[in-house]
PDB file of C-alpha atoms in Angstrom:
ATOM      1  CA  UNK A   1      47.687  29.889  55.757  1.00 60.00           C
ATOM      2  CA  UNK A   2      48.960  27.521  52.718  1.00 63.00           C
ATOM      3  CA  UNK A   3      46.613  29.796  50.067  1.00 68.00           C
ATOM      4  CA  UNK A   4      48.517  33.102  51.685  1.00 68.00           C
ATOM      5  CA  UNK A   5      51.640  31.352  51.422  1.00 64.00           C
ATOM      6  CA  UNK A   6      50.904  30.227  47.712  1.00 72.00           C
ATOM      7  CA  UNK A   7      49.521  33.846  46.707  1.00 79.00           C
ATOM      8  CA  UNK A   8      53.193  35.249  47.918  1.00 81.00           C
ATOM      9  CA  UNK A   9      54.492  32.930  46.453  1.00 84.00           C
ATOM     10  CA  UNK A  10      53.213  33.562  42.813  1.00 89.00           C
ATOM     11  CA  UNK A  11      53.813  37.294  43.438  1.00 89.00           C
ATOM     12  CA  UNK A  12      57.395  36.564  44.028  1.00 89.00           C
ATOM     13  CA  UNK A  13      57.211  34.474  40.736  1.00 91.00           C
ATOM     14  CA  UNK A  14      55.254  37.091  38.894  1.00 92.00           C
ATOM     15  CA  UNK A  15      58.179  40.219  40.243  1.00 92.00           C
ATOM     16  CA  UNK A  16      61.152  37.747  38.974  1.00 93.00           C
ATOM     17  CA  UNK A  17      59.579  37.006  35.945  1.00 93.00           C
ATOM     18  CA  UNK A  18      58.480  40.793  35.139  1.00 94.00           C
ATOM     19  CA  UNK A  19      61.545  41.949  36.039  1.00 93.00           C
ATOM     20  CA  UNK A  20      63.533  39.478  33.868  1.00 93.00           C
ATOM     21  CA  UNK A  21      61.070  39.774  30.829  1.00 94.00           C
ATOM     22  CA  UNK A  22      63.305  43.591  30.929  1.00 93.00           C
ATOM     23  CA  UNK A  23      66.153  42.538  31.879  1.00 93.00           C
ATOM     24  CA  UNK A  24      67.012  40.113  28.747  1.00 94.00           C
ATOM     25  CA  UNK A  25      65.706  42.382  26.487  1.00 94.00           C
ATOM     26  CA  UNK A  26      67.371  44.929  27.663  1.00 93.00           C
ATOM     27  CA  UNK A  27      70.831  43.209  28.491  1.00 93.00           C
ATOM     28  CA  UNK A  28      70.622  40.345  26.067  1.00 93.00           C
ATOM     29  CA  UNK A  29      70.546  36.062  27.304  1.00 91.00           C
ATOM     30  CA  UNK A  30      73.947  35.917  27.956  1.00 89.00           C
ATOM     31  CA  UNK A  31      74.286  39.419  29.778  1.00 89.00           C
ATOM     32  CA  UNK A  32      71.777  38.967  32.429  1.00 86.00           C
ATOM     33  CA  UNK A  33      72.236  36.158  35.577  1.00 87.00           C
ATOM     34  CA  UNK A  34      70.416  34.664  38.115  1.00 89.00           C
ATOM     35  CA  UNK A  35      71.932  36.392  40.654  1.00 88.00           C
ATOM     36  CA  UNK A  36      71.306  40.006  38.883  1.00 88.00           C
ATOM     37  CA  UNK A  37      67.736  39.289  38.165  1.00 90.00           C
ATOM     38  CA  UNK A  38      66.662  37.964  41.789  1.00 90.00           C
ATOM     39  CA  UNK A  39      68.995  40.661  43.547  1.00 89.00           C
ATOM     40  CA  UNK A  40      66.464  43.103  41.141  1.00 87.00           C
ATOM     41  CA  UNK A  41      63.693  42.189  43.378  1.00 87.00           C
ATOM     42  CA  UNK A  42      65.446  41.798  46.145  1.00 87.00           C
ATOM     43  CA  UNK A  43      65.664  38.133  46.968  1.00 87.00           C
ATOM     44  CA  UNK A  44      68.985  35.987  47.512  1.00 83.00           C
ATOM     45  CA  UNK A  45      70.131  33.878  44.386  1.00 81.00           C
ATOM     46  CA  UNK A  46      69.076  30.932  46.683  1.00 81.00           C
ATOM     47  CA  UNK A  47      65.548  31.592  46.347  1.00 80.00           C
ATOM     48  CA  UNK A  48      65.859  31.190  42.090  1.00 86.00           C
ATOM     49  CA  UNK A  49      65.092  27.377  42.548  1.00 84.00           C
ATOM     50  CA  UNK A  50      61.866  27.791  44.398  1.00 86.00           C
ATOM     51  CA  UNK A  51      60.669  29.552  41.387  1.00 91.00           C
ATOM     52  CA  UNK A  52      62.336  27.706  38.190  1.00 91.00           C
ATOM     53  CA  UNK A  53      64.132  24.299  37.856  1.00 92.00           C
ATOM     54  CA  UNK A  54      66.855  25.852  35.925  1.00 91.00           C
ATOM     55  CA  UNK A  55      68.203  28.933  34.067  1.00 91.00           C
ATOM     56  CA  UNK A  56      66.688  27.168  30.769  1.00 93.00           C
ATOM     57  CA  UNK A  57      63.265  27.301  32.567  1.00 93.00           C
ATOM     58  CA  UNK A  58      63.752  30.984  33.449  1.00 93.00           C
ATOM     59  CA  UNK A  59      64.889  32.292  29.942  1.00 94.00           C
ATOM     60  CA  UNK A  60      62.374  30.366  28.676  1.00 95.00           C
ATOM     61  CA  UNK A  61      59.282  31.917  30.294  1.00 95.00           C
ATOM     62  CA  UNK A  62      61.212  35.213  30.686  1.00 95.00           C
ATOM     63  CA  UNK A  63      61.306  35.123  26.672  1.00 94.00           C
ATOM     64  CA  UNK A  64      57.798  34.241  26.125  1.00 95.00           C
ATOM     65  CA  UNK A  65      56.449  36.965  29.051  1.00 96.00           C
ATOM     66  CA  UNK A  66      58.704  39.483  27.094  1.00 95.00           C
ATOM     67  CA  UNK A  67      57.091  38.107  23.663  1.00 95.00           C
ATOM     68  CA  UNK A  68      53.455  38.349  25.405  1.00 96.00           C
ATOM     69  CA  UNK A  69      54.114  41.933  26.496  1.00 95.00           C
ATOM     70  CA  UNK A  70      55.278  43.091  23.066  1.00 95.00           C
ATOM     71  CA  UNK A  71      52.313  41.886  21.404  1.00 96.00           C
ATOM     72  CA  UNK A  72      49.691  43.451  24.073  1.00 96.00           C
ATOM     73  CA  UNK A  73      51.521  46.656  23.364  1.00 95.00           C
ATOM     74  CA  UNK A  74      51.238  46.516  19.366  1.00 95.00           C
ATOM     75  CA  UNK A  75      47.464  45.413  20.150  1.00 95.00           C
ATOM     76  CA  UNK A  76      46.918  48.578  21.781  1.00 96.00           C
ATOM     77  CA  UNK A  77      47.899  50.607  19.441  1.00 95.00           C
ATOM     78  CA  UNK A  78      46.102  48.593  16.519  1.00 96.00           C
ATOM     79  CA  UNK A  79      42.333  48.763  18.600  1.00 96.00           C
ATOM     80  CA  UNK A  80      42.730  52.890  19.455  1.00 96.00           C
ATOM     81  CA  UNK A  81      42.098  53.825  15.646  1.00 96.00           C
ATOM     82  CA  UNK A  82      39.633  52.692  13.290  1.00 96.00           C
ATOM     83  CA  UNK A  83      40.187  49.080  11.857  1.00 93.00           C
ATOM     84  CA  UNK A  84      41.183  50.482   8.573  1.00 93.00           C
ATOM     85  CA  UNK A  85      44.028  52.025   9.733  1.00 95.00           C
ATOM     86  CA  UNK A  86      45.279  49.563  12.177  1.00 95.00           C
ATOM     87  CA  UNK A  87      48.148  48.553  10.298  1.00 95.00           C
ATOM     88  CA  UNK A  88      49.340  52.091   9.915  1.00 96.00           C
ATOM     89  CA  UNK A  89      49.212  52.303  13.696  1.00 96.00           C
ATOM     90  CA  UNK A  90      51.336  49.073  14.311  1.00 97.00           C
ATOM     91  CA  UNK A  91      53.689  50.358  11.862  1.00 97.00           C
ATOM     92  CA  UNK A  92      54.098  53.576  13.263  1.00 96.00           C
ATOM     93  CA  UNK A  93      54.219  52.470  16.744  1.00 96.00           C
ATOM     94  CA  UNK A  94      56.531  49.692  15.905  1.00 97.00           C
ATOM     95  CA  UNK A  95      58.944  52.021  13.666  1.00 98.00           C
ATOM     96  CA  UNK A  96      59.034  54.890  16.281  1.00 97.00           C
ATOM     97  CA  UNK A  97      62.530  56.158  17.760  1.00 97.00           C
ATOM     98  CA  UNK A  98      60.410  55.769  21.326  1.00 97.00           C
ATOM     99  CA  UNK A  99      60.438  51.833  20.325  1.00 97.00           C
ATOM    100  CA  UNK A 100      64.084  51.887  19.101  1.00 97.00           C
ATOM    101  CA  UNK A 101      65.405  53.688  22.521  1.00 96.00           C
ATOM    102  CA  UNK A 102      63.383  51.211  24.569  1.00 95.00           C
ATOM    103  CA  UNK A 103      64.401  48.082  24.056  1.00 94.00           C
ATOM    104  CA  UNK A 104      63.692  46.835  27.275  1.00 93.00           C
ATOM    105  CA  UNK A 105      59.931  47.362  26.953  1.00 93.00           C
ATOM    106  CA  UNK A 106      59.904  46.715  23.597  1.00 93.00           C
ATOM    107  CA  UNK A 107      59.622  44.001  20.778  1.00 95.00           C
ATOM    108  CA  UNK A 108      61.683  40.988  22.078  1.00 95.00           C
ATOM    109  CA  UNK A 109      62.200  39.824  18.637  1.00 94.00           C
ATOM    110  CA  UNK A 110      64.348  42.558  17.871  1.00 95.00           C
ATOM    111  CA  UNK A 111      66.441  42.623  20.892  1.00 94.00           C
ATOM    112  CA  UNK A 112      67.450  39.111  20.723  1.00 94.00           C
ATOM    113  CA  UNK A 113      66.810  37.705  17.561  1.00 90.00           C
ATOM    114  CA  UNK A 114      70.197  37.091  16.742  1.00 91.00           C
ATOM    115  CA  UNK A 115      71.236  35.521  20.081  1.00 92.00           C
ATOM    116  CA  UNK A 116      68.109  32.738  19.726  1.00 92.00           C
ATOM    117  CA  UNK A 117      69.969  30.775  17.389  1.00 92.00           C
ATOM    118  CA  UNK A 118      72.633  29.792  20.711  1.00 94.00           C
ATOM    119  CA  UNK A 119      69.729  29.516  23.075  1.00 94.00           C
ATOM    120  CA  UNK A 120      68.462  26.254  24.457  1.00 94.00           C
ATOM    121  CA  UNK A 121      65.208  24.265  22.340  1.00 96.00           C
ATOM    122  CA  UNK A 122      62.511  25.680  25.085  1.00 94.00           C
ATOM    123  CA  UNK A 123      63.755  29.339  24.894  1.00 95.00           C
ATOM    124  CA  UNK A 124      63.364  29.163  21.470  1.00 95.00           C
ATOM    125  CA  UNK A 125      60.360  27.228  21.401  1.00 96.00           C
ATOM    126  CA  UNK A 126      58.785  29.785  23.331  1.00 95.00           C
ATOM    127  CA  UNK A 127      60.127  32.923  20.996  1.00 94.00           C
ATOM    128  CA  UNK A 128      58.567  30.673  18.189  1.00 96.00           C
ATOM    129  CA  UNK A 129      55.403  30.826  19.090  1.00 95.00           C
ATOM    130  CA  UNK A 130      55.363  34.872  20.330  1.00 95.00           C
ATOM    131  CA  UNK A 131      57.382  35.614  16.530  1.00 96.00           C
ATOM    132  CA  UNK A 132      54.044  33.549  15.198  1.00 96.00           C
ATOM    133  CA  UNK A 133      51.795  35.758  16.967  1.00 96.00           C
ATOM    134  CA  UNK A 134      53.631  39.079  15.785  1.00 96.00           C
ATOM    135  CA  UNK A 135      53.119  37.474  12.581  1.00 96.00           C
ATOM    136  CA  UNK A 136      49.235  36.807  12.683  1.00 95.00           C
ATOM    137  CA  UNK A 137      49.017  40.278  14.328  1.00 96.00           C
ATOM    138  CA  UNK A 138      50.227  42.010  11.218  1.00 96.00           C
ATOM    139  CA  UNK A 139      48.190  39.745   9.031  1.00 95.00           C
ATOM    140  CA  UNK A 140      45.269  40.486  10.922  1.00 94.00           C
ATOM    141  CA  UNK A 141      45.840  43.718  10.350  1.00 94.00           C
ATOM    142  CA  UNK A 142      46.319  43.973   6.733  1.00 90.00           C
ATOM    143  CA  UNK A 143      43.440  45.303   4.519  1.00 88.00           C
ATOM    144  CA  UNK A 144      44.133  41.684   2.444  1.00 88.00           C
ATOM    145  CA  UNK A 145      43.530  39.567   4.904  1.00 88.00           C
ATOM    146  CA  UNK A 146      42.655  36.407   4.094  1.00 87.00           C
ATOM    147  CA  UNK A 147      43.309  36.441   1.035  1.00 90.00           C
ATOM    148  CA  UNK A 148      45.595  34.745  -1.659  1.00 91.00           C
ATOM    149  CA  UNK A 149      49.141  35.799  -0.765  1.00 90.00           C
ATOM    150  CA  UNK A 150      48.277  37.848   2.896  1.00 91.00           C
ATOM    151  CA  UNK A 151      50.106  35.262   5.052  1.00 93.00           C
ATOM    152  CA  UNK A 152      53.369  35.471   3.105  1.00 94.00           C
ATOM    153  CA  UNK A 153      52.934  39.475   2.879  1.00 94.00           C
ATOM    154  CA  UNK A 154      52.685  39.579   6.686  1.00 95.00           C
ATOM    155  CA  UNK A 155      55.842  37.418   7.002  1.00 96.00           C
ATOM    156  CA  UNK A 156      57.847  39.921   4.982  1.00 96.00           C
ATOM    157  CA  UNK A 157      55.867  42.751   6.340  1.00 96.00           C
ATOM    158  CA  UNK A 158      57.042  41.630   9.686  1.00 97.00           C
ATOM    159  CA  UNK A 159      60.640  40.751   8.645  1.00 97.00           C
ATOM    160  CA  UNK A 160      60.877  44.544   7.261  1.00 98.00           C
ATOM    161  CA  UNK A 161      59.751  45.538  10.451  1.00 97.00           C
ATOM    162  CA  UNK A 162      62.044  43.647  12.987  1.00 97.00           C
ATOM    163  CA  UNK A 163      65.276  44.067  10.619  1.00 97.00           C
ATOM    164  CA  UNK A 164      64.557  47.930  10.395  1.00 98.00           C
ATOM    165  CA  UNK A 165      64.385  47.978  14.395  1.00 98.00           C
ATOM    166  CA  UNK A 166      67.669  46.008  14.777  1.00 97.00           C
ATOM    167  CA  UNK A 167      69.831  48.322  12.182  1.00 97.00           C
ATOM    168  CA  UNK A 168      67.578  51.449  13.400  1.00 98.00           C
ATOM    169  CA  UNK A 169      69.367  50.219  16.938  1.00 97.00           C
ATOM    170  CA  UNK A 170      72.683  48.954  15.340  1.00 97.00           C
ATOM    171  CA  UNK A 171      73.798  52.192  13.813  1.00 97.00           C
ATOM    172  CA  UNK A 172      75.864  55.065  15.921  1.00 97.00           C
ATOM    173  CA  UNK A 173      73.838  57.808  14.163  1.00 97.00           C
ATOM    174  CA  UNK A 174      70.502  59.333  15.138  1.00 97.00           C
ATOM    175  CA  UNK A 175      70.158  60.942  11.909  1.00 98.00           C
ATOM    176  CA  UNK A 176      70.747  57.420   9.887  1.00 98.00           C
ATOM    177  CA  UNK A 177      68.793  55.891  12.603  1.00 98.00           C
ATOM    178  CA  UNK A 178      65.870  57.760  11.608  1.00 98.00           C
ATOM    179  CA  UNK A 179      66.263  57.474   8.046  1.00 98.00           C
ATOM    180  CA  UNK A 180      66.521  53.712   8.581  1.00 98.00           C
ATOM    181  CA  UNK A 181      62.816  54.251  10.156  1.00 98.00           C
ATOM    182  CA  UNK A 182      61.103  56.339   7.932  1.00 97.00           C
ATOM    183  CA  UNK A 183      63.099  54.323   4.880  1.00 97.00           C
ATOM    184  CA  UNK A 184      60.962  51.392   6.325  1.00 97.00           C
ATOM    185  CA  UNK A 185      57.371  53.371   6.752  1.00 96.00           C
ATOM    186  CA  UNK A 186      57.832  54.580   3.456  1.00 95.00           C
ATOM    187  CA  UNK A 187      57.740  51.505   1.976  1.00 95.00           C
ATOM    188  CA  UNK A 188      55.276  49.513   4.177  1.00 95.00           C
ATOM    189  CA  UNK A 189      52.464  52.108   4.783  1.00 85.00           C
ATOM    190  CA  UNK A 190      51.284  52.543   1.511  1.00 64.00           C
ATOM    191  CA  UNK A 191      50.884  48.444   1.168  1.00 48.00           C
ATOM    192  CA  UNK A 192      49.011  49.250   4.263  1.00 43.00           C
ATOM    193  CA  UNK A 193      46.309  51.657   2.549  1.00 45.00           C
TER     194      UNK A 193
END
């Protein structure tokens, strides 16, 4: 009976969490609450504390489930083509209008990077670590790799890549929007070859 109750339990915890890991993406730290998440998967407010100590706690692991999903995503799309152009996939994938609509199943760093600076130490810490991973996934990708200079490449590889999503999103336009994209491709792919 205690091992049913514990499974239910951690599928409760799994629903709030997955259901979160959208939410803040999608509506940003400060526009999501509690209430609106647990009402999501239909439980009272009340039942948030069975599941997190705080809100900290929840942003927290909602942030790095969000950051966890991203990356699993980009990986996909990195192992379906040969390893030579795996960084061509990323980048394409990553600087698609499908990723720039979809925000709330998309790269975390770009829908909240400028609202981490506000957050709380263990929401951040837990961004940290999923921005280091997007990081070493473009490095890993890169035909350099390993080399003198391939770390700092991937850092601005991957800064080219999350500011191009955020004005891609930022801008009114569809047509600018795109250019904003394919400005970015142009530039990155052929490092990529």
């Amino acid at each position: 009976m205690k091992r049913s109750i514990t499974r239910s339990k951690e599928s409760t915890h799994e629903r709030i969490v997955e259901a979160g890991a959208h939410a803040i993406r999608r509506c940003g730290y400060d526009g999501i609450g509690i209430a609106n998440i647990m009402r999501e998967v239909g439980l009272t407010h009340g039942g948030f504390y069975a599941h997190f100590v705080s809100r900290e706690a929840m942003l927290a692991e909602l942030a790095d489930r969000a950051g966890a999903e991203a990356i699993a995503t980009f990986l996909r799309f990195t192992e379906a083509v040969p390893a030579e152009q795996s960084l061509q996939a990323l980048l394409r994938a990553y600087l698609s209008t499908e990723h720039v609509k979809n925000p709330e199943v998309g790269c975390p760093i770009a829908a909240l990077g400028s609202e981490m600076p506000r957050q709380a130490p263990g929401v951040r810490r837990a961004i940290t670590r999923r921005i280091k991973e997007m990081i070493d996934l473009v490095s890993r990708q890169s035909p350099d790799w390993g080399q003198p200079g391939a770390h700092e490449r991937a850092l601005a590889t991957a800064a080219t890549m999350v500011g191009a999503l955020v004005l891609a999103r930022a801008v009114d336009e569809e047509p600018l929007s795109k250019l904003v994209l394919e400005a970015a491709l142009e530039h990155l792919v052929p490092a990529a070859d």
